[in-house]
Steps between C-alpha positions, in 0.01 A plus 500: 500500500614859438684650794446860615780736580590869464758641269646851488339760277787444261428159355813290509563240233599229739244581769264211433718196579446152363129433593298417193206719592551815703294793617656830615403840629704794393573702814406873492253463217182356651397725789306208650317419173491124457501331160302175540647201329667159524764303319570128484730271302518121503762294326387240246656161451759604236779598747582843630213750518585741216216747569543828683246759614501837677237735645624839616276734695557875471660475159532836325230665708363438843205283386690354209598136454731299283400143410738277300497131415794335323517144359858386432584226255816319382802391704539830675136606502483518880789745500377734223145520646630617837753737341214668309271494801762664717608766245203594285301696758780748560580519124143593422470754777835664412408518129156649589651765727762595235237526226278715724773748558603524129150516351302691760470816300407325178236280669344799670411644161299195408123569442383165645406486862534216744186290502355682190261280310491447129201310353407410853835337584767635740815598310842436645627774719817704446640302791444178308694632197801556731472152643474349145816678392668388822384140448633474147839647614528292822427168327765586244757582763413191705563268202837674432604462863427130490707459181796669672504262796792278397474259796155379377411336178158625387538393137223242540355620834258784561186614677158648432401824674147612557490822701217717612559839669214660682532879515188655648212381282730401217630152422803485275556153360835388348497145367775279358439130438214272598431581863163680530315778682126478544257739664199403711221751448133514606234465226125457505560123468744494788877532513663444163857463367661754274834394360747799490785331318572292192668166534801544277545158357634398160158409376387861511496590126679837535769343723554205265534734203772707672691188602489349149616832345802468724557143375383337817281195467164450667374147526373239742653163576316181402480393863340838605311633195303751710817701594661725240871569575773715359809340350827615347506514120712185453485326842225328692569709805423664736119466452381804692126501567456879512569779253628773735728470802796642689811309428496217238776687316552211244156579363518882523640494138198290389195683609485464878473855642503663850266782393195497736141568400402797718131572561276717724199439712309764705373343817118525533296442821403162350858374477561287806837330472788410271664162454839446354623138448747289312386250235511217744164641621349594162591161346245332724257770613319755278452866581147456645608220726784702646285809555233286667757344736631844600152640550411201721818511711452539874704818495752693291788337685398153391412580135832436326557169679143394417565543127830314522349206691218476248753507215710220660192287545392560139844390367471176694145439375545601135853387436572216747801377301653841439738700714326787674619848403604768755198708597531860621221757568457860611160634601461879541167624633386827358198541733543438871293210625650458848811643668766256388854578389756307289539136597 
């Protein structure tokens, strides 16, 4: 389960240790305001748990939050997922602060107002545009930093990164790979699931087209015809099952990219909670099932573990002869149900 601790207002790259799922409060930026959420990670049966997750309270602004889930793969996947988990929050914040200083005057001349509606829909705020620019820059820098780490071989190892930053009533989503973020929102028919990210797998037509233009191959093995993988032009390796990732430098010349898809969501009173999870969860549970589990949890503290427990049970039931994948979940509650803090 995620552990709670406090870190200085300057986020340190190595502050988060070696726990797979962690939850932190940034000192000096909360003024007693509690972000309600939980994190939980459970190893599968394939070996080391290569998943990592982090929930930071007081990120950016006093009621802000940073949620990030990272699914490592390859020989050194457990290393790269923690390196990204430990470094990316500060990279994003530093890039955002630098962009805000440089572009403040230009952004102030914009005619659009925060929360302005066009055709009945909320448009992204000026604050979102700063975060989007920061996200594109930070993800690029993160991948370069990994490549420069001579003591680790990330040629065929990498990680996904699905990140959601809550800043006031704005959600900024930056997605890389096939982990997923889903929103639970009230509707006349009850609580429903709204998927906020795209699973970037090689079978997505636009992703496959880019990979093939770079001479990478996209095809499934006979023994697993339902899984499209990315292969080198003239070798049957490494067989990556996603189209975007940090690391995996052997395939960066053949269409695998570390450019995130960055999107915006304005929180409405109907939006109840957010779930981020690795594909070990989504391979056996659909969006509606996960949202239902979280909505039915005894309290916010127990929500993430409830989803992971249900995922592990579903793996054993659906694929009794297969190795269970690592399962990692973050739940962030956007409307307060009861006074619970990070678990």
